[in-house]
Short mmCIF file of C-alpha atoms and ligand atoms in Angstrom, two decimals:
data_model
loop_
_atom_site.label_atom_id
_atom_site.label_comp_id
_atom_site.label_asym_id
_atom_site.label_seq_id
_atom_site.Cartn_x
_atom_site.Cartn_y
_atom_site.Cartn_z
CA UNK A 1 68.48 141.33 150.37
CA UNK A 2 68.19 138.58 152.66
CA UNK A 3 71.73 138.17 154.53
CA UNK A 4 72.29 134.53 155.38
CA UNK A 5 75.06 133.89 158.22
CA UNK A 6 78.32 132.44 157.06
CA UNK A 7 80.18 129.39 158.70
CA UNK A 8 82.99 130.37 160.16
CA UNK A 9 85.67 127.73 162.19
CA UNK A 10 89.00 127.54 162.59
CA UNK A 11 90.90 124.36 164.21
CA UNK A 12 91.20 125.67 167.82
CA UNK A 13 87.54 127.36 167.90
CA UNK A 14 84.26 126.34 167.15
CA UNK A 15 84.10 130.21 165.00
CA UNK A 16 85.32 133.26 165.49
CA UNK A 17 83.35 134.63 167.97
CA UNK A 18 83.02 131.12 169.94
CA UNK A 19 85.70 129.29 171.86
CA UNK A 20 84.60 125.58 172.70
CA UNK A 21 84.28 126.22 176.38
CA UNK A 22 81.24 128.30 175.72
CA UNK A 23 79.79 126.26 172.73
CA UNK A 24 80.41 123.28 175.93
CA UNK A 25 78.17 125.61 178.03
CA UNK A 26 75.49 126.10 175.89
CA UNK A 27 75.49 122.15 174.93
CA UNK A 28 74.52 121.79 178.23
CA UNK A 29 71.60 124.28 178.21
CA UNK A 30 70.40 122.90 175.18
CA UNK A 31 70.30 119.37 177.10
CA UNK A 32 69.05 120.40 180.28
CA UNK A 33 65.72 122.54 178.23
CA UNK A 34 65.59 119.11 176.32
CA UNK A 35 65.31 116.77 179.65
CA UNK A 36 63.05 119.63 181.30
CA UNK A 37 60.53 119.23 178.35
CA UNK A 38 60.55 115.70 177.90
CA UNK A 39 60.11 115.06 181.69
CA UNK A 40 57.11 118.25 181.37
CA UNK A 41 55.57 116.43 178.64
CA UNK A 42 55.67 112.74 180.39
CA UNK A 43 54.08 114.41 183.53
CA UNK A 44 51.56 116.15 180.92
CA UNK A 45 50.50 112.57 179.60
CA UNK A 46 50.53 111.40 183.16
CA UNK A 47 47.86 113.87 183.97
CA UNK A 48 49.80 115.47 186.21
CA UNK A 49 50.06 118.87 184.78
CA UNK A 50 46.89 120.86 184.49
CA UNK A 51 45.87 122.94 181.09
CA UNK A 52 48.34 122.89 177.64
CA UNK A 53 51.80 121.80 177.34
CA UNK A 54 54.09 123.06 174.13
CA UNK A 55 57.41 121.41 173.95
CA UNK A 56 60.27 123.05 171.64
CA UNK A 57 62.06 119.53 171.34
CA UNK A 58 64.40 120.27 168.15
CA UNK A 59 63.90 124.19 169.04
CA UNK A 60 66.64 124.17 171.74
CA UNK A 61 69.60 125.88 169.53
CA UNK A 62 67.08 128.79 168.93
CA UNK A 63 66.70 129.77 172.51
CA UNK A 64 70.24 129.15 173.67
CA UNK A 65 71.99 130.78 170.52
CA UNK A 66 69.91 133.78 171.09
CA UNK A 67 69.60 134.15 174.94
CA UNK A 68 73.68 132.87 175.26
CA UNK A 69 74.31 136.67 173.40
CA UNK A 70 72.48 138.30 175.80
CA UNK A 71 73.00 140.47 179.14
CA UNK A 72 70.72 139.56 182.25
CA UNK A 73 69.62 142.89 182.37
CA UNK A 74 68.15 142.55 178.30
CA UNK A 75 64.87 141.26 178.08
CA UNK A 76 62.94 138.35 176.56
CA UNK A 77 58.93 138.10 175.70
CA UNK A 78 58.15 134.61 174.45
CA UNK A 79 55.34 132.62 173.52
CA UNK A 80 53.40 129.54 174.09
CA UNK A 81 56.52 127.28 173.39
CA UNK A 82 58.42 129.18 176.04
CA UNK A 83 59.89 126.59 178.03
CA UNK A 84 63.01 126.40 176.38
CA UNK A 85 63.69 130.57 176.40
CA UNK A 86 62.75 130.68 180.39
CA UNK A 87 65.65 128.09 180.91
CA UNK A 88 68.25 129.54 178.63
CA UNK A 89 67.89 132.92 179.81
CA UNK A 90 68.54 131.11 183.59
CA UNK A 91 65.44 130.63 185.13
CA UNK A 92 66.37 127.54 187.88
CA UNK A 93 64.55 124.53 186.77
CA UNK A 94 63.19 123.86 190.33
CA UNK A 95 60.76 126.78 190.46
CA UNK A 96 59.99 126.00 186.80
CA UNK A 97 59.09 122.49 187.85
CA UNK A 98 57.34 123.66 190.69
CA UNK A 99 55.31 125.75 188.08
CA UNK A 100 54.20 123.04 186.10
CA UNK A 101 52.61 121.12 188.84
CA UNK A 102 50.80 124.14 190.33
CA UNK A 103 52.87 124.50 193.09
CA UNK A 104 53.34 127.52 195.87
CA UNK A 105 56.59 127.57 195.50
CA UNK A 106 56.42 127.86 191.75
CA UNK A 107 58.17 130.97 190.21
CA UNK A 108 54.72 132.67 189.61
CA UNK A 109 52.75 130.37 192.43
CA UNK A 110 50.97 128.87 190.02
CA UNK A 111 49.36 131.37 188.18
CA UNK A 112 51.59 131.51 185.19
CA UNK A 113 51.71 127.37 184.16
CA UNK A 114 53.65 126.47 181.06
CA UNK A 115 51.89 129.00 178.85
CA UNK A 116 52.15 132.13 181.34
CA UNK A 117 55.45 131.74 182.73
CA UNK A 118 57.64 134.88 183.70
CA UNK A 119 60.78 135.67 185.32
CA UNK A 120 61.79 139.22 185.95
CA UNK A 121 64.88 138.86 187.83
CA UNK A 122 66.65 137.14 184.74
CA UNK A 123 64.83 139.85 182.28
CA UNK A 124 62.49 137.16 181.34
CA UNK A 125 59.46 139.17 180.58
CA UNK A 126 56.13 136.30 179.99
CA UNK A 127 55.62 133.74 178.07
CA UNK A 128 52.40 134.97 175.68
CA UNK A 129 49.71 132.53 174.78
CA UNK A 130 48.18 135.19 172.32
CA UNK A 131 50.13 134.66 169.10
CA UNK A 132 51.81 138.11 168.01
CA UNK A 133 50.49 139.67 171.69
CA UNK A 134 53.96 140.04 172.81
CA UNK A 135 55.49 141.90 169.63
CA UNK A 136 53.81 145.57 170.72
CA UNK A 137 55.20 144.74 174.24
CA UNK A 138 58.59 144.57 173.06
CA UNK A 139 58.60 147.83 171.20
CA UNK A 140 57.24 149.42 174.45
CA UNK A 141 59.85 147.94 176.05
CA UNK A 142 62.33 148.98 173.49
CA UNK A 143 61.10 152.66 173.82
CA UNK A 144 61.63 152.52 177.69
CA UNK A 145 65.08 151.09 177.12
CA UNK A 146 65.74 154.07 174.39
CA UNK A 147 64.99 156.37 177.17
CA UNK A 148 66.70 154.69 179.95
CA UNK A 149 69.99 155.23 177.65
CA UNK A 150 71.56 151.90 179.43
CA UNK A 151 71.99 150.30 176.13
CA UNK A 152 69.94 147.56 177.04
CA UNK A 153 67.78 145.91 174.60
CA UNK A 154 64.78 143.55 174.17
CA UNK A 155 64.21 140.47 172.21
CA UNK A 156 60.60 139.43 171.57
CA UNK A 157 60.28 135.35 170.07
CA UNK A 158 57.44 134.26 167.84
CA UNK A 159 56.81 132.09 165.21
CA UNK A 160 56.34 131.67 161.50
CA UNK A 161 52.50 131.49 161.83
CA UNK A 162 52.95 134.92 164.29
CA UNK A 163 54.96 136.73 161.52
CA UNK A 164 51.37 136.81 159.15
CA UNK A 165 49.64 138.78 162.42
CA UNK A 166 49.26 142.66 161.58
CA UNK A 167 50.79 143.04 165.29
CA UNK A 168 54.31 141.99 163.52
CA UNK A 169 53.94 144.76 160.95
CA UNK A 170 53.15 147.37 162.73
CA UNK A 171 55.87 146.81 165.67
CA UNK A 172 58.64 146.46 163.08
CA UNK A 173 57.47 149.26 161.53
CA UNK A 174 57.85 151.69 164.62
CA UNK A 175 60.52 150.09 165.78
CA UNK A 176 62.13 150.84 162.76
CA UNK A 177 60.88 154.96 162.73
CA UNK A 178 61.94 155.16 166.32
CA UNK A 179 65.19 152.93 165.95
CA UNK A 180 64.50 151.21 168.64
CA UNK A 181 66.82 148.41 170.30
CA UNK A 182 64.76 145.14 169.40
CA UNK A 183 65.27 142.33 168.27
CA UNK A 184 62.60 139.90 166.33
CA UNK A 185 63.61 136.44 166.47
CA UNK A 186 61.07 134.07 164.58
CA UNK A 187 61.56 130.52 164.72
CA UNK A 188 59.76 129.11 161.62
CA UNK A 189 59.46 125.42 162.49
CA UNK A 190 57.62 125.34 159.76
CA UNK A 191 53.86 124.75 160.82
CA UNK A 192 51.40 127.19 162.48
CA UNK A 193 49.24 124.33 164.28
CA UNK A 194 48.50 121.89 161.45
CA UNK A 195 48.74 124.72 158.78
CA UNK A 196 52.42 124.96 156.71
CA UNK A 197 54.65 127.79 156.41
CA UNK A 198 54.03 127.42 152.43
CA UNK A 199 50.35 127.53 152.79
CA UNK A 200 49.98 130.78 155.44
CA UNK A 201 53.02 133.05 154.18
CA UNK A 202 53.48 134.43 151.23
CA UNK A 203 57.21 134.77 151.27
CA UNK A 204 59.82 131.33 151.48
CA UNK A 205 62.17 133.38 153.86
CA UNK A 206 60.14 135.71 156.64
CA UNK A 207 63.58 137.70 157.03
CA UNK A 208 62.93 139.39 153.69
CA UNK A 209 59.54 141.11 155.51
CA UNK A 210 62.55 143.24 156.87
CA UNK A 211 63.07 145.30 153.82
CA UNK A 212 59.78 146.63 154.00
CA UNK A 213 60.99 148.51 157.29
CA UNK A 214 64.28 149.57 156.17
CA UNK A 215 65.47 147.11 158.62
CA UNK A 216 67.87 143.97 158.33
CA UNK A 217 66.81 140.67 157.65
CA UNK A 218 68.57 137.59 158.13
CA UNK A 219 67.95 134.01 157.60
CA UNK A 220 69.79 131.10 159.70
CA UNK A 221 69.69 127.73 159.98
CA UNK A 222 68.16 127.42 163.27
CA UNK A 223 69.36 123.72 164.15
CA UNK A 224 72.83 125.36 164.60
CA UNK A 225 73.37 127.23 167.62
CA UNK A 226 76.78 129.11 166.85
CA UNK A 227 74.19 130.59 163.19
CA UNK A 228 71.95 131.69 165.83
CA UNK A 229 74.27 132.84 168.46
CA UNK A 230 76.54 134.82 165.88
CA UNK A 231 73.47 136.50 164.18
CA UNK A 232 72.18 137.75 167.77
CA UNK A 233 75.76 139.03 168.36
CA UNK A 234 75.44 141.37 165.24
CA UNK A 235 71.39 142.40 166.32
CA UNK A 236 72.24 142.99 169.42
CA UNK A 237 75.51 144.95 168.76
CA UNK A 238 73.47 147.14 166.09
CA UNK A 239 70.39 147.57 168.58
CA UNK A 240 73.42 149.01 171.65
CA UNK A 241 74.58 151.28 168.72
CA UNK A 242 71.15 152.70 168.56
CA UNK A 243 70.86 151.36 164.75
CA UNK A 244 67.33 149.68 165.39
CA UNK A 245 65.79 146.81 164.87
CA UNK A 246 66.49 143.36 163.31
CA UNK A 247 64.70 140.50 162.08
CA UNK A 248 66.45 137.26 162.48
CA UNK A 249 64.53 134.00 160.62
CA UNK A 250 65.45 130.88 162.32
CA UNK A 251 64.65 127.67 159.99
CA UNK A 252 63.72 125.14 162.58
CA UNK A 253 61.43 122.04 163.34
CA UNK A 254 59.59 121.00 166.52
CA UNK A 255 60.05 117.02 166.89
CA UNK A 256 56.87 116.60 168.67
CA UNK A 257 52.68 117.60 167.93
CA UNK A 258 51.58 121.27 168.23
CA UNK A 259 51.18 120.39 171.50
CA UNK A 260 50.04 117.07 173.33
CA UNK A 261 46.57 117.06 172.06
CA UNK A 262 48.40 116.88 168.67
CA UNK A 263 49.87 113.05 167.49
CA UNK A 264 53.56 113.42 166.43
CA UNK A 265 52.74 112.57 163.09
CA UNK A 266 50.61 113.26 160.55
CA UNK A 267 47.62 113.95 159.51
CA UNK A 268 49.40 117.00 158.20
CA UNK A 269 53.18 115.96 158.27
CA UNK A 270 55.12 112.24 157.54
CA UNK A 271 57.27 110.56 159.73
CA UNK A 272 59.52 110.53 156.63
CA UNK A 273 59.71 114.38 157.28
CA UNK A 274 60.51 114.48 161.07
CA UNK A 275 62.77 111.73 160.89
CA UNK A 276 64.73 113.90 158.38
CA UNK A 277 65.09 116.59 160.45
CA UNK A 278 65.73 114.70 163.13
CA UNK A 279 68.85 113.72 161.55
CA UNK A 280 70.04 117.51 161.96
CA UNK A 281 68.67 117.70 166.26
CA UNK A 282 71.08 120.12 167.35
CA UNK A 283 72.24 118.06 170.23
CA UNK A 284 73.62 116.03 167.49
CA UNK A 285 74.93 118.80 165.62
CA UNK A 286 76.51 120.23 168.87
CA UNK A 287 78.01 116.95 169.74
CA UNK A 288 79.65 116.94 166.40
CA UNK A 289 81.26 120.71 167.12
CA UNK A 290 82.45 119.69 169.92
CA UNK A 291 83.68 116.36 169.01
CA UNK A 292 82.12 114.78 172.52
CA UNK A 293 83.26 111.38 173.24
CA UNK A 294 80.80 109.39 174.84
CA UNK A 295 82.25 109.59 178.14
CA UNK A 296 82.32 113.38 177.84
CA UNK A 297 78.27 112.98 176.67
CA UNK A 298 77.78 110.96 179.51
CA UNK A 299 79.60 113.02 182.07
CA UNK A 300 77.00 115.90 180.83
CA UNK A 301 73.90 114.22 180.71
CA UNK A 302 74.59 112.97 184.50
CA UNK A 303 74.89 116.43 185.69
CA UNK A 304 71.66 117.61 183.81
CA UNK A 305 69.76 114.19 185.43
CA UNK A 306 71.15 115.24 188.64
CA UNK A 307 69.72 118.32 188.50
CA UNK A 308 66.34 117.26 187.07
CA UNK A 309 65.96 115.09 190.26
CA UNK A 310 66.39 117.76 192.46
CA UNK A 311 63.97 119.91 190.62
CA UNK A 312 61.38 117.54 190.58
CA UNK A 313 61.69 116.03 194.04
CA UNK A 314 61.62 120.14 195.16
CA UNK A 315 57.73 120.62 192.85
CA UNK A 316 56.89 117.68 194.09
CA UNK A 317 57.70 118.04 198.02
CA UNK A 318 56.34 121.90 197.54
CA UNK A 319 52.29 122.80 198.87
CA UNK A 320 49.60 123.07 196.25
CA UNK A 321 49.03 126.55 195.70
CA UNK A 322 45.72 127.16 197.45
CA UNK A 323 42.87 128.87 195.47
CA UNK A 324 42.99 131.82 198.42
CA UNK A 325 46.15 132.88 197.12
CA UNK A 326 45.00 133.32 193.49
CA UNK A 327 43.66 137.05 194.72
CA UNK A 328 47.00 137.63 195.99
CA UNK A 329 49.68 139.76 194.23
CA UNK A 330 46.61 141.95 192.24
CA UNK A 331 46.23 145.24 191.27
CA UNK A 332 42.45 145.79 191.89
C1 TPP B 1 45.62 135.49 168.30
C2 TPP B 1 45.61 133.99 168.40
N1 TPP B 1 45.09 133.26 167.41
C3 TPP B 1 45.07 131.91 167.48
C4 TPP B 1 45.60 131.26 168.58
C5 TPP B 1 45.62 129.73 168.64
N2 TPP B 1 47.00 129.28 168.40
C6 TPP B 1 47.82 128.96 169.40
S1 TPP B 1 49.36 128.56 168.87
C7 TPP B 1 48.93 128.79 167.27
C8 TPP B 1 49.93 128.58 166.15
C9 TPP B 1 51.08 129.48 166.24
O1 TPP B 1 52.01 129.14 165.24
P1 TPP B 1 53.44 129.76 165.23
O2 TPP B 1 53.35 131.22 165.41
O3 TPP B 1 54.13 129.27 164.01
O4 TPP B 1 54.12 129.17 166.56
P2 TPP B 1 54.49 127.64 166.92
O5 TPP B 1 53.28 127.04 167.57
O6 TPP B 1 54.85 126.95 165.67
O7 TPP B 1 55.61 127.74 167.88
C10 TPP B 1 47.60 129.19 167.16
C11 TPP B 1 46.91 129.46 165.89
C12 TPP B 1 46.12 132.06 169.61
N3 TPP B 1 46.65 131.52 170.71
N4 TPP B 1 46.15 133.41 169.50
MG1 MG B 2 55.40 127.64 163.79
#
């Protein structure tokens, strides 16, 4: 059966589990991944990043829901559209920035870029252009953490096209055997590329795959972060136990193209359809929790612009990573 998350709220917190000082905390991550992207994706146009660029605009409550329930010492594995997971699981936007543009003093000098990023010190474990590559790394890691007996666990993002790949099958499925302490977060935006969820899957809600591991499945509506952050509590609180894995299904929607080769709109989707999802951006959504007046909005957004200066004036002011040191930091 899949589970779907219940709203919860009472008048002096946002839910049960969620006071408004941390729902204000995570507002603020979801605004600084979605200034970080939009400023990533106007350097992109501007030529000014090399190789591909995948924004999560309209992703954002996925990333911080998830990462918000989660110890610095748990790990992440992300994809192509990994911006937003790097910053809500605390990477510091200036070495981020500093990534983008191919800088030295970017957090993997250079070699990463948007697609490759990593971050060990904040459990942040690579971002993996090879769709479904990094779901047999997070069992591995799972098993290691079984071992370790620390109760730390590992939480591997993909998408709804990634959920058809037989690497999803299989790592659920020993996961599952070996009850290990992972968690599969998909975020179905809805489109794999140009291809629809509808015309690649053969089930309307992915978390239902879950049965066929024994495991739990849960579908939640992905544009609200307390859904997602309340459903990673329960994962994550099952995974310490030693219970195994879950599958959590975010419904979602990227705003923008596949990535910037891609126009916004069409040929595949309307702007009928992202305008109506628009309506439900979680920024908006978040606002609405909160009740944010506009000063309050404003006193936010001038911290995050603040801090986007600094990043980019630090990439910016940084040395080109010189081809030399691409042999450096190798194991053979
Ligand atoms: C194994 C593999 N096949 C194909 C590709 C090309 N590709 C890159 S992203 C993508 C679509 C992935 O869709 P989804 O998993 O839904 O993630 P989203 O882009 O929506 O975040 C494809 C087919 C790839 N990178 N790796
Ligand atoms: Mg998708």
């Amino acid at each position: 059966m899949v589970l779907r998350a219940k709203k919860k709220s009472s008048s002096n917190s946002v839910s049960r589990s969620l006071g408004k000082r941390e729902l204000g905390k995570m507002y603020r991550n979801m605004l600084r991944i979605r200034q970080f992207e939009e400023k990533t994706d106007e350097l992109f146009m501007g030529g000014r990043i090399k190789g591909a660029v995948h924004v999560s605009i309209g992703q954002e409550a996925c990333s911080v829901g998830v990462c918000s329930a989660l110890n610095q010492n748990d790990a992440i594995l992300t994809t192509h559209r990994g911006h937003g997971h790097s910053i809500a699981k605390g990477t510091r936007l200036k070495e981020m920035m500093a990534e983008m543009l191919g800088k030295s003093t970017g957090l993997c000098k250079a070699r990463g870029g948007s697609m490759h990023i990593a971050d060990i010190s904040k459990g942040h474990y690579g971002a993996h252009s090879i769709v479904g590559a990094n779901m047999p790394m997070a069992a591995g890691m799972g098993l290691a953490y079984q071992l370790e007996g620390k109760g730390r666990v590992a939480v591997v993002f993909f998408g709804d096209g990634a959920s058809n790949q037989g690497s999803f099958h299989e790592s659920m499925n020993l996961c599952a055997i070996w009850k290990l302490p992972v968690i599969f977060f998909c975020e179905n935006n809805h489109y794999a590329v140009s291809f629809h969820v509808e015309r690649s899957t053969s089930v309307s809600d992915i978390s239902v795959r879950a049965q066929g591991y024994n495991a739990p499945g849960i579908t939640v509506d992905g544009m609200d972060v307390v859904s997602v952050y309340e459903a990673t509590v329960q994962a994550v609180e099952r995974a310490r136990r030693g219970e195994g894995p879950t599958l959590i299904e975010a419904k979602t929607y990227r705003f923008f193209g596949h990535s910037r080769g891609d126009p916004q709109f069409g040929p595949y989707r309307t702007k009928e359809e992202v305008d109506e999802w628009r309506k439900r951006d979680p920024l908006l959504l978040t606002e609405k929790l909160l009740s944010l007046t506009k000063a309050q909005k404003k006193i936010h957004l001038d911290a995050v612009k603040k801090e986007m200066k600094e990043a980019l004036k630090f990439a910016e002011s940084s040395p080109e990573a010189t081809l030399e040191s691409a042999l450096e930091d190798v194991f053979a």
